[in-house]
PDB file of C-alpha atoms in Angstrom:
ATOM      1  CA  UNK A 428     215.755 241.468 291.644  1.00  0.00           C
ATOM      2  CA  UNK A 429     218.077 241.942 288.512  1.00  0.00           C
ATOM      3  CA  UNK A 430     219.765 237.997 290.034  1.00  0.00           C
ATOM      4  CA  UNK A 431     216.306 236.733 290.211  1.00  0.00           C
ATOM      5  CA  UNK A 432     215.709 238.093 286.255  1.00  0.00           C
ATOM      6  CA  UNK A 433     218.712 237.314 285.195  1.00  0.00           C
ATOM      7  CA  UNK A 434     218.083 233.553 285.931  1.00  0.00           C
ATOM      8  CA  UNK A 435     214.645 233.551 284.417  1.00  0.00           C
ATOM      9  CA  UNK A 436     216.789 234.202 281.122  1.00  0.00           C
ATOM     10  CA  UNK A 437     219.415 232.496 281.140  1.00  0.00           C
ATOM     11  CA  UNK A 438     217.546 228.966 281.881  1.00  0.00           C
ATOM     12  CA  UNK A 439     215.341 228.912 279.159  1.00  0.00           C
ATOM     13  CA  UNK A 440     218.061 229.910 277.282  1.00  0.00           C
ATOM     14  CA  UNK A 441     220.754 227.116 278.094  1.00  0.00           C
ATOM     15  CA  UNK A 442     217.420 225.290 277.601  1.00  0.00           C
ATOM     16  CA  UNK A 443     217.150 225.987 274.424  1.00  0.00           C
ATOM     17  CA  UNK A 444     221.106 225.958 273.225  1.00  0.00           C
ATOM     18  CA  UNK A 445     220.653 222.189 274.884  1.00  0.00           C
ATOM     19  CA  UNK A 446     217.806 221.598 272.538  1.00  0.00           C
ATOM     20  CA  UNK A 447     219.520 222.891 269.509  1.00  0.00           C
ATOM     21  CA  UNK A 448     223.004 220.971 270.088  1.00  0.00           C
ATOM     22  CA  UNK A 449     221.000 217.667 271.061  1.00  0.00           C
ATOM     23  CA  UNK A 450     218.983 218.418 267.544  1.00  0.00           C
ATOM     24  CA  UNK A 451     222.496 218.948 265.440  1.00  0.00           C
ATOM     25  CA  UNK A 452     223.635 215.794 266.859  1.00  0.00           C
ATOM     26  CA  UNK A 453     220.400 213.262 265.871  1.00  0.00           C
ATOM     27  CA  UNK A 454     219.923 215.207 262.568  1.00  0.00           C
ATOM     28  CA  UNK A 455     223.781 214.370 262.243  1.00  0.00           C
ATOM     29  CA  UNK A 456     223.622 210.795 263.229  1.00  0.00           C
ATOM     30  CA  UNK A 457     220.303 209.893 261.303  1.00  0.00           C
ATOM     31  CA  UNK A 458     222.388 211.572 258.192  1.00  0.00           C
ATOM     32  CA  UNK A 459     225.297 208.938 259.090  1.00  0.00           C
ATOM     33  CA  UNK A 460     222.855 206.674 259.191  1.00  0.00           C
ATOM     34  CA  UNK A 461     221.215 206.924 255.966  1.00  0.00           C
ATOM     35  CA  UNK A 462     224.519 207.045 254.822  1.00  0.00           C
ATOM     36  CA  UNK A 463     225.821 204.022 255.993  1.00  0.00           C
ATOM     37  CA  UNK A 464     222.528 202.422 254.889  1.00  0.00           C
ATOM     38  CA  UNK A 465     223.018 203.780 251.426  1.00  0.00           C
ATOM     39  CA  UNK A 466     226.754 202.256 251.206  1.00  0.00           C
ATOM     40  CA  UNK A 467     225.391 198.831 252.505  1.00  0.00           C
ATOM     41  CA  UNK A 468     222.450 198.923 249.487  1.00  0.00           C
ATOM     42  CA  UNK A 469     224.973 200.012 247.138  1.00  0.00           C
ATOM     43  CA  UNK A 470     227.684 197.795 248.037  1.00  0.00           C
ATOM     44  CA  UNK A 471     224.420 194.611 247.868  1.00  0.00           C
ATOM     45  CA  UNK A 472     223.937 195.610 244.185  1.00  0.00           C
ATOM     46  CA  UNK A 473     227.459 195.289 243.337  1.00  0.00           C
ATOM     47  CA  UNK A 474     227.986 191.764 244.477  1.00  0.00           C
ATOM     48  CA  UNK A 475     224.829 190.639 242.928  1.00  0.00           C
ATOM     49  CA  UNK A 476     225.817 192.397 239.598  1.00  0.00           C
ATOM     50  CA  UNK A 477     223.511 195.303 239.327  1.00  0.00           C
ATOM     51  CA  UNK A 478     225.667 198.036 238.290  1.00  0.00           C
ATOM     52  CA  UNK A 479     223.202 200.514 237.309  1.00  0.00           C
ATOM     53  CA  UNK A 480     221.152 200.459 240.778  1.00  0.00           C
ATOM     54  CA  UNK A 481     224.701 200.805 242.670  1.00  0.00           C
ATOM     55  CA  UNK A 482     225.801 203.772 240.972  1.00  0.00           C
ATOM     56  CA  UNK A 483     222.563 205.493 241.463  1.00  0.00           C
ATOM     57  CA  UNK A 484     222.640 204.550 245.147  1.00  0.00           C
ATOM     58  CA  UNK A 485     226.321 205.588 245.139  1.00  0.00           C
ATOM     59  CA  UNK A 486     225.243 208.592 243.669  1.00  0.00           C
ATOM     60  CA  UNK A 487     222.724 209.798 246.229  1.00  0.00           C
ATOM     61  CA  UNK A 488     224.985 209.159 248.937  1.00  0.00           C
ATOM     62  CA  UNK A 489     227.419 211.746 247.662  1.00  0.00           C
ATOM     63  CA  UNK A 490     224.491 214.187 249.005  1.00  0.00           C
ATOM     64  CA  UNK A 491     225.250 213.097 252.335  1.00  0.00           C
ATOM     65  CA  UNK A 492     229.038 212.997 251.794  1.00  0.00           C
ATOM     66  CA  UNK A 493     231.721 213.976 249.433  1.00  0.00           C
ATOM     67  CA  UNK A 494     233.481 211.172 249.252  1.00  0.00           C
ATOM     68  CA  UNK A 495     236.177 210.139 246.887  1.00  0.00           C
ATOM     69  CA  UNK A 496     236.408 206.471 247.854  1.00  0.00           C
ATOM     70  CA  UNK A 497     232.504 206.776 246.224  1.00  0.00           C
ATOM     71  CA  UNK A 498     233.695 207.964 242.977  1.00  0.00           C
ATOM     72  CA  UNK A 499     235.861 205.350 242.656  1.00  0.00           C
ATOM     73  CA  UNK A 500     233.470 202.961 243.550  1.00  0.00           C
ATOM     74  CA  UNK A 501     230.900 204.239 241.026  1.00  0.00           C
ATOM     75  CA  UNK A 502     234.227 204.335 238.276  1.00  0.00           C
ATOM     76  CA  UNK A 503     234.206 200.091 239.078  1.00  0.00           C
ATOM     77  CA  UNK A 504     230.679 199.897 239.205  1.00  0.00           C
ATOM     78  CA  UNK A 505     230.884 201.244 235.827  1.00  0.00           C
ATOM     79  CA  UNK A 506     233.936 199.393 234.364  1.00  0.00           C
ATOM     80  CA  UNK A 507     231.928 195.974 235.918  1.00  0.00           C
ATOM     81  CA  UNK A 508     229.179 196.809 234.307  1.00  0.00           C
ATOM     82  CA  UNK A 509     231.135 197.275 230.282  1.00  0.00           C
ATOM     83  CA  UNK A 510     232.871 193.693 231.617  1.00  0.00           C
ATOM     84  CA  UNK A 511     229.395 191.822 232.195  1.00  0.00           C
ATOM     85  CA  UNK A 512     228.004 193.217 229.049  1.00  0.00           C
ATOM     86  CA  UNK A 513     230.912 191.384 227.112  1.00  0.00           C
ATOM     87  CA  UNK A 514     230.739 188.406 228.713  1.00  0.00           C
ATOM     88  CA  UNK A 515     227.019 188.752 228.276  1.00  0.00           C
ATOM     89  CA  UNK A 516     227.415 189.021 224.159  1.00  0.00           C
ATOM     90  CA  UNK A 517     230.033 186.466 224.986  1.00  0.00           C
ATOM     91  CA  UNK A 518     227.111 183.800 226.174  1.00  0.00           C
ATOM     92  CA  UNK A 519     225.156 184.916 223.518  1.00  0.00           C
ATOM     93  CA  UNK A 520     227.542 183.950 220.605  1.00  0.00           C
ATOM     94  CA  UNK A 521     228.232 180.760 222.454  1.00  0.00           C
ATOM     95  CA  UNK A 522     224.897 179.729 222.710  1.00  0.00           C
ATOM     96  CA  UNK A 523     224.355 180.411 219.256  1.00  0.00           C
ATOM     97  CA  UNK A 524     227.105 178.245 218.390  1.00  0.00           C
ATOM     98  CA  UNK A 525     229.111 180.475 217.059  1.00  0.00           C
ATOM     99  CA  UNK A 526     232.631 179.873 219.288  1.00  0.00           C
ATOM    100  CA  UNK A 527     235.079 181.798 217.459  1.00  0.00           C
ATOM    101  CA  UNK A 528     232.879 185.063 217.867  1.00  0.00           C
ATOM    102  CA  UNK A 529     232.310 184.205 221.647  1.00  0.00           C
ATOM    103  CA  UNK A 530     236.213 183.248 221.765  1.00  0.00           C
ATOM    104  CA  UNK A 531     236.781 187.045 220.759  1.00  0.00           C
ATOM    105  CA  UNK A 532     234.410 188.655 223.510  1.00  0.00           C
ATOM    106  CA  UNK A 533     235.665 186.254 226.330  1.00  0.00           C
ATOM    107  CA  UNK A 534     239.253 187.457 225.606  1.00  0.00           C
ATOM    108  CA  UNK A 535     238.888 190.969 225.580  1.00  0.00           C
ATOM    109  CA  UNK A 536     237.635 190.628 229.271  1.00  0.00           C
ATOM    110  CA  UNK A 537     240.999 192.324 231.782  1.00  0.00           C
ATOM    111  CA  UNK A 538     243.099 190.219 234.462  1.00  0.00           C
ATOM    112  CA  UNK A 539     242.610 192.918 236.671  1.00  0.00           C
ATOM    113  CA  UNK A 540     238.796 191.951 236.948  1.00  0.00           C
ATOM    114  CA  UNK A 541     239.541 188.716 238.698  1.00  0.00           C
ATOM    115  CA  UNK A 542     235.988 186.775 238.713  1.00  0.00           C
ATOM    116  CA  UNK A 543     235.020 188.006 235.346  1.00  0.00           C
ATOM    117  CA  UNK A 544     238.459 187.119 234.153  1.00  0.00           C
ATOM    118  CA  UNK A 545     238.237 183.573 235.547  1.00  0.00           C
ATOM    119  CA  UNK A 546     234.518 183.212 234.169  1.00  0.00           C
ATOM    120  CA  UNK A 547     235.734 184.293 230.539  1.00  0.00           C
ATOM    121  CA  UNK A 548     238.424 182.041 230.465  1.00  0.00           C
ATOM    122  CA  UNK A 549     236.411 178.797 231.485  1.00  0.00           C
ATOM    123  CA  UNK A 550     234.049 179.250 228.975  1.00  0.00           C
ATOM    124  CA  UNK A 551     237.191 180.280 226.345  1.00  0.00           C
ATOM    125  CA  UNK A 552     238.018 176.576 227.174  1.00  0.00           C
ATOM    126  CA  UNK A 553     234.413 175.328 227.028  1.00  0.00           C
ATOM    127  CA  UNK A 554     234.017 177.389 223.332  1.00  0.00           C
ATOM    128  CA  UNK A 555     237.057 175.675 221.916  1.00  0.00           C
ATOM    129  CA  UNK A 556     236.359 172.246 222.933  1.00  0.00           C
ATOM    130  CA  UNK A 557     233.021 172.659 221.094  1.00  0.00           C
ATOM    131  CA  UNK A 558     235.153 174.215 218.208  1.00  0.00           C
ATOM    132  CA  UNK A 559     237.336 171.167 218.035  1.00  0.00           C
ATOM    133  CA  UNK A 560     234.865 168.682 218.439  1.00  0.00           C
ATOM    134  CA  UNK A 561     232.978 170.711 215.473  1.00  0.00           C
ATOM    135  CA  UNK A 562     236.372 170.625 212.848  1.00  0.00           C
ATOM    136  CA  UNK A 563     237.037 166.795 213.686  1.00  0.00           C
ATOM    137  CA  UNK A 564     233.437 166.322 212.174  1.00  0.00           C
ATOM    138  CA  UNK A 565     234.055 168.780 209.627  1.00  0.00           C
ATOM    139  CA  UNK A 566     237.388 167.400 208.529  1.00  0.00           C
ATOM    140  CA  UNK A 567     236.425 163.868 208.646  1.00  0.00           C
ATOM    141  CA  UNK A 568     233.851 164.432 206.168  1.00  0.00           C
ATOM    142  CA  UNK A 569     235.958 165.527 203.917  1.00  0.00           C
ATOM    143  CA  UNK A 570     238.185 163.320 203.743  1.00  0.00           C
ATOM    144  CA  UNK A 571     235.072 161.025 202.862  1.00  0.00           C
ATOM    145  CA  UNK A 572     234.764 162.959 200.111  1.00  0.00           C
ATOM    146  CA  UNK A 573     238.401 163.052 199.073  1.00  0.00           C
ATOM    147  CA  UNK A 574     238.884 167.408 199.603  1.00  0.00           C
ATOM    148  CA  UNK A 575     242.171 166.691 201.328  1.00  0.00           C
ATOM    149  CA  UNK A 576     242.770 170.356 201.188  1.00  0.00           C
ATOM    150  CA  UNK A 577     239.715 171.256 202.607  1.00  0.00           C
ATOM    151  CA  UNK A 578     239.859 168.453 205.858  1.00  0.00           C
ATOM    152  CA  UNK A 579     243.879 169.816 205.879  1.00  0.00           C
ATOM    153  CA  UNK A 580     242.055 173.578 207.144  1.00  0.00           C
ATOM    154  CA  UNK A 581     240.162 172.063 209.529  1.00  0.00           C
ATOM    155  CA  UNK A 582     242.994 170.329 211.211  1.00  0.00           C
ATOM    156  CA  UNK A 583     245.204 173.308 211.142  1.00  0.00           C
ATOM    157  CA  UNK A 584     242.899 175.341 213.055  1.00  0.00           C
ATOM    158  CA  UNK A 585     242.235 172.426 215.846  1.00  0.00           C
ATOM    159  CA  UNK A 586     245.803 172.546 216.162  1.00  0.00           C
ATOM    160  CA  UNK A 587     246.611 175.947 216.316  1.00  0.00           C
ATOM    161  CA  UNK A 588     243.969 176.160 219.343  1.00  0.00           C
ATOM    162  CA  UNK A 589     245.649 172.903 220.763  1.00  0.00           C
ATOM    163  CA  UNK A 590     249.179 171.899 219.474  1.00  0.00           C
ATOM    164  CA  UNK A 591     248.392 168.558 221.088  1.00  0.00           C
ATOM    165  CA  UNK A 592     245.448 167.199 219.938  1.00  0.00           C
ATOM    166  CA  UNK A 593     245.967 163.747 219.313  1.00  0.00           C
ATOM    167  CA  UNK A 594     242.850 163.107 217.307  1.00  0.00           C
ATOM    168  CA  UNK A 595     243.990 166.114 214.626  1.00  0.00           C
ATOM    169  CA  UNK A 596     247.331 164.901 214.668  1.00  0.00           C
ATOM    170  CA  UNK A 597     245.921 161.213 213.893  1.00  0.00           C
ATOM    171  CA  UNK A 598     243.685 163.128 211.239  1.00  0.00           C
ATOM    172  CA  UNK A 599     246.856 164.886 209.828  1.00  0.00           C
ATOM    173  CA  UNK A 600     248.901 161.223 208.998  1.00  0.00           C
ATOM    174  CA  UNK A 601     245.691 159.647 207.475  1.00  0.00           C
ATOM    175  CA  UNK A 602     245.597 162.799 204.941  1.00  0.00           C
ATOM    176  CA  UNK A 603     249.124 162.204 204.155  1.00  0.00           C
ATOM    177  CA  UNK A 604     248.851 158.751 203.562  1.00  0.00           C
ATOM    178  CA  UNK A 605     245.835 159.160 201.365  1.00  0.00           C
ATOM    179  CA  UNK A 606     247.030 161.834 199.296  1.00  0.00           C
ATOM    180  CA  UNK A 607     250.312 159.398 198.888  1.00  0.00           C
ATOM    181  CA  UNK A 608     247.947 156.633 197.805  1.00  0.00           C
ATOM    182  CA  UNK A 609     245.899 159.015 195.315  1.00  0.00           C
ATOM    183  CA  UNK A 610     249.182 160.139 193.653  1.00  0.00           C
ATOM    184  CA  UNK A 611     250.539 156.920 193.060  1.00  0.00           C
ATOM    185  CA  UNK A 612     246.925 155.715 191.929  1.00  0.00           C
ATOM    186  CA  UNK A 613     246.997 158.466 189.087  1.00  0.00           C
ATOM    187  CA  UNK A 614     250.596 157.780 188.074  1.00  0.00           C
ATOM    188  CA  UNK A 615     250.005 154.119 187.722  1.00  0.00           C
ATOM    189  CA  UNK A 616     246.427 155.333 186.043  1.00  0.00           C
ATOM    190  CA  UNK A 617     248.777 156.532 183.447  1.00  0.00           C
ATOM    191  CA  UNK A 618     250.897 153.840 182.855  1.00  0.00           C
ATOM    192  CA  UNK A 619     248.421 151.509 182.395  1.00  0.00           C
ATOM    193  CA  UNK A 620     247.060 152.958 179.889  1.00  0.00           C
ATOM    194  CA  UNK A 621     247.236 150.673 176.593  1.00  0.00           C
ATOM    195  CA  UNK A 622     248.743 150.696 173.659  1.00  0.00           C
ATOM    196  CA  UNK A 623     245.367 150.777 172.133  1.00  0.00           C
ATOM    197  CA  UNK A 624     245.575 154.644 172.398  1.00  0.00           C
ATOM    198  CA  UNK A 625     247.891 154.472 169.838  1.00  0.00           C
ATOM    199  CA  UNK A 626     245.323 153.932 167.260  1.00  0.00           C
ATOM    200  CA  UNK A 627     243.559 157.392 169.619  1.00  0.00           C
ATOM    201  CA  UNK A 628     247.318 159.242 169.031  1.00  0.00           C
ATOM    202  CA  UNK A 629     246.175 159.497 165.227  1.00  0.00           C
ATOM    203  CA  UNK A 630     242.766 160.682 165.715  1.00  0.00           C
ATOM    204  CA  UNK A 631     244.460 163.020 168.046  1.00  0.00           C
ATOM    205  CA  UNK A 632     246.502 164.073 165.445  1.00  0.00           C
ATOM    206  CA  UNK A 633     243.852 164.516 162.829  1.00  0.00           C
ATOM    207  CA  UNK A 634     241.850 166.418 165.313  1.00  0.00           C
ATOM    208  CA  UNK A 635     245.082 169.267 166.278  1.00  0.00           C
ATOM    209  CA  UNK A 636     245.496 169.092 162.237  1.00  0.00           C
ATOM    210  CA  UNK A 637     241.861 170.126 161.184  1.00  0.00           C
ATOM    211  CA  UNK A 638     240.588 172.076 164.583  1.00  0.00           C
ATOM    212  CA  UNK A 639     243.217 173.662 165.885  1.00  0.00           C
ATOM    213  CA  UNK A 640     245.950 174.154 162.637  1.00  0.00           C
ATOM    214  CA  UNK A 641     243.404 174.584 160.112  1.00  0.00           C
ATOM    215  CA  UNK A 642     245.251 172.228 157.976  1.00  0.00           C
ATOM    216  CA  UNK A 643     248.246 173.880 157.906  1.00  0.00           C
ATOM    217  CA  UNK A 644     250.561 171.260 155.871  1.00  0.00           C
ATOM    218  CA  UNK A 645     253.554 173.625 157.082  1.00  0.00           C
ATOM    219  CA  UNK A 646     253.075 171.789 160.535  1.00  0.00           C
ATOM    220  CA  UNK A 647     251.934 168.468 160.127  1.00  0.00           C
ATOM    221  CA  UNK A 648     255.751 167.052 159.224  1.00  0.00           C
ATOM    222  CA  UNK A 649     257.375 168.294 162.549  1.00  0.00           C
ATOM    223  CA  UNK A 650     253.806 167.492 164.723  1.00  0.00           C
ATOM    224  CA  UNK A 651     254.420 164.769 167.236  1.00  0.00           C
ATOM    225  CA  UNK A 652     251.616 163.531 169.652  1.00  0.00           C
ATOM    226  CA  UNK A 653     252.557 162.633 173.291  1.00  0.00           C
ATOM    227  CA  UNK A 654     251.394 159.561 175.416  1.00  0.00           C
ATOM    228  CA  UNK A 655     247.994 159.839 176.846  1.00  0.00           C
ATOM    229  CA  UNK A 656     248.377 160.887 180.444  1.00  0.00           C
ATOM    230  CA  UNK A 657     244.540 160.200 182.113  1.00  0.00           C
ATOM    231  CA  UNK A 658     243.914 161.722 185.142  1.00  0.00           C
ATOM    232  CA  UNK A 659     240.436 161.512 186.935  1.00  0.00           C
ATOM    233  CA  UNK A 660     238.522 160.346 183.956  1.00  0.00           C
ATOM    234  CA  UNK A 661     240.118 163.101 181.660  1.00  0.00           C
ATOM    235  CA  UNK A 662     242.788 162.180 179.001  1.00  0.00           C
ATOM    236  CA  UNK A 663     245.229 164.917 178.310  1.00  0.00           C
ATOM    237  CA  UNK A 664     248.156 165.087 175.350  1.00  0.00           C
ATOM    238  CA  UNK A 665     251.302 166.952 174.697  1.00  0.00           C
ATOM    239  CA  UNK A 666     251.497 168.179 170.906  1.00  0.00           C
ATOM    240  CA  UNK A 667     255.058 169.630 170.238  1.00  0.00           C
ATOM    241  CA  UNK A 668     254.822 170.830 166.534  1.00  0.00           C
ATOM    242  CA  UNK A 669     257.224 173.336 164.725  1.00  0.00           C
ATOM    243  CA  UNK A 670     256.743 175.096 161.174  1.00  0.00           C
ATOM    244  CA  UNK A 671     258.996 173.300 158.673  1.00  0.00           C
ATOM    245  CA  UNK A 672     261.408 175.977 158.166  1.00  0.00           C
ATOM    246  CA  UNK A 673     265.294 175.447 160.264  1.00  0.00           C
ATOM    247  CA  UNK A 674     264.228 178.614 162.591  1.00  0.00           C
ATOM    248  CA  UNK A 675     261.601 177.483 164.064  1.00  0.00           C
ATOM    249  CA  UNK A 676     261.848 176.050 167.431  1.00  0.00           C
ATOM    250  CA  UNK A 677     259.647 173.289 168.563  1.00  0.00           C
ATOM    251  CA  UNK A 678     256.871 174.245 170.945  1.00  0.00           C
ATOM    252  CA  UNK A 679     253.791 172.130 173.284  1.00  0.00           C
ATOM    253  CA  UNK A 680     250.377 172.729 173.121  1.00  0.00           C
ATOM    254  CA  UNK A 681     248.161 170.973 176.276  1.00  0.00           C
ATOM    255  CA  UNK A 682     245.400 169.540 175.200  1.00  0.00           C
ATOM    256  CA  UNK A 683     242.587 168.104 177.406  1.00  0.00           C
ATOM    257  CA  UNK A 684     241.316 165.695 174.680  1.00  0.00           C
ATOM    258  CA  UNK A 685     238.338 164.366 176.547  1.00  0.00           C
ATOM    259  CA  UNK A 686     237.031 168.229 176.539  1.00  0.00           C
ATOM    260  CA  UNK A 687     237.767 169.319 173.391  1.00  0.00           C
ATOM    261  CA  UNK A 688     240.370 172.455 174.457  1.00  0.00           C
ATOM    262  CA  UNK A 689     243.424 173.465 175.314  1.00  0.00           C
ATOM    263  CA  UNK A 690     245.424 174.516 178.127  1.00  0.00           C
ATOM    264  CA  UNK A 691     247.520 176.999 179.283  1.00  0.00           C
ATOM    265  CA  UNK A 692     251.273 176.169 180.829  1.00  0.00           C
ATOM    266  CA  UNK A 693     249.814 177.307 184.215  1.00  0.00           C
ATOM    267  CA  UNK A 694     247.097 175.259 184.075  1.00  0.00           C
ATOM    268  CA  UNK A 695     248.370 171.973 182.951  1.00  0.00           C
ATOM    269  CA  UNK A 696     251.151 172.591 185.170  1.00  0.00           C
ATOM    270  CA  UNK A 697     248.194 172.808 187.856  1.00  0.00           C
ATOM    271  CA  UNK A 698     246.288 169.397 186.733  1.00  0.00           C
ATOM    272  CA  UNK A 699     250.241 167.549 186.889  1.00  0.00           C
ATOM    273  CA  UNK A 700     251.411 168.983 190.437  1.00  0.00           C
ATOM    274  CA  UNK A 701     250.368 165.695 192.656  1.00  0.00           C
ATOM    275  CA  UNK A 702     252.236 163.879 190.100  1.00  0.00           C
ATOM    276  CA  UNK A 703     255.064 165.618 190.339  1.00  0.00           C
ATOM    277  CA  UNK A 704     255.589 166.601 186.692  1.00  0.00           C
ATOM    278  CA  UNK A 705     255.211 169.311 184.867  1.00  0.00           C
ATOM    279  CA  UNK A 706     253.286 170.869 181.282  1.00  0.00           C
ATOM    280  CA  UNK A 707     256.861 169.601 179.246  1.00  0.00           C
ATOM    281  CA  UNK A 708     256.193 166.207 180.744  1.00  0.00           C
ATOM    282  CA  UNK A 709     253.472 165.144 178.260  1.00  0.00           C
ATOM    283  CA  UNK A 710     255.625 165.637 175.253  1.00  0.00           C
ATOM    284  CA  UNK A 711     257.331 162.080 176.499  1.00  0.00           C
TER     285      UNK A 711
END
């Protein structure tokens, strides 16, 4: 009797235990499942670029399992996502024309992020190309317009962003040439000016005596009037003048006759330095 009761138990019982274990082990699979289904989404979103739905999908499968090779995913997934925003405002600048900016971005994009990386520095090329192609235009203006200094900038940056550009380089001898030509244009400007200034040199004089002297006879023995020196369109003079008394040295006063003022040192100096010469210069 107590066999026959004993086994009415215990079936059920192993019955049940069966039912519980077989239970644990689908509730465990279906949470490997989900799981593994979660990782796969994830995983989907970071090849296609969408950080932020990976690292929420990364971050509800850390309810299933505590996983460290997860946290370092979301930690990429996270990085990526900082890397395509730059190369984002990267595209933006570029397409905006505005190269140098977009240069900046592009370059501040890691090695270690190998397709980003290779991305950035394609369009780094594409940016200066555009760049260069931009300060040939700029510089060959102008040098239409004669602002040798100005075309000079242009070409400097082309060839700091390519050493070898053969256009800039081509660019870079015509300046010199040109700059050659306008110096010796002005210094033979100069010399060929006539000896019918001569008749000028005393109006000069008159003008430094009454304008600038105030008629002071004490200076109009020692005052001496220079050679005309005419450079673009503007006739300058040197006056060297000295009271009459034997202690006083002889000094130069610029004057930019066609204006009506004079100069500093510094600044005739300035006006004379693609000539070569210098304020003392238009005493001769």
């Amino acid at each position: 009797m107590n066999k026959y009761k004993f086994k009415k138990i215990a079936i059920p019982s192993l019955i049940l235990l069966a039912l519980i274990v077989f239970g644990f082990g689908i509730n465990k699979y279906n949470k490997n499942q989900s799981y593994n289904n979660l990782i796969t989404q994830a995983n989907k979103y970071m090849n296609s670029g969408e950080y932020d739905k990976a690292i929420a999908i990364f971050e509800q499968s850390l309810d299933y399992k505590n996983d460290p090779n997860i946290k370092r995913s979301m930690k990429l997934a996270e990085n990526l996502k900082t890397v395509k925003s730059i190369y984002d405002s990267g595209l933006n600048l570029m397409n905006n024309k505005d190269y140098e900016g977009a240069i900046q971005q592009f370059q501040k994009i890691a090695k270690e992020y190998d397709k980003s990386y290779s991305n950035a520095q394609k369009k780094i090329q594409e940016c200066k190309k555009s760049l260069i192609s931009k300060n040939i235009d700029l510089a060959n203006n102008a040098i239409k317009n004669s602002k040798y200094n100005e075309a000079t900038e242009y070409i400097n940056s082309i060839l700091k962003m390519d050493s070898n550009n053969i256009e800039a380089q081509k660019l870079k001898e015509n300046i010199d040439t040109l700059e050659k030509e306008q110096q010796n244009n002005q210094t033979v400007q100069v010399a060929q000016t006539t000896s019918s200034n001569t008749s000028t040199s005393e109006e000069v004089k008159q003008y430094v005596i009454s304008n600038i002297f105030q008629n002071d006879t004490s200076m109009i023995a020692n005052l001496h009037v220079g050679k005309p020196w005419v450079i673009d369109g503007v006739t300058y003079y040197g006056i060297t003048y000295a009271r009459n008394t034997p202690s006083q040295s002889v000094k130069l006063l610029c004057l930019d006759y066609t204006n009506k003022k004079t100069l500093s040192y510094d600044e005739m100096d300035e006006i004379l330095a693609p000539l070569g010469k210098s304020s003392w210069d238009l005493q001769d």
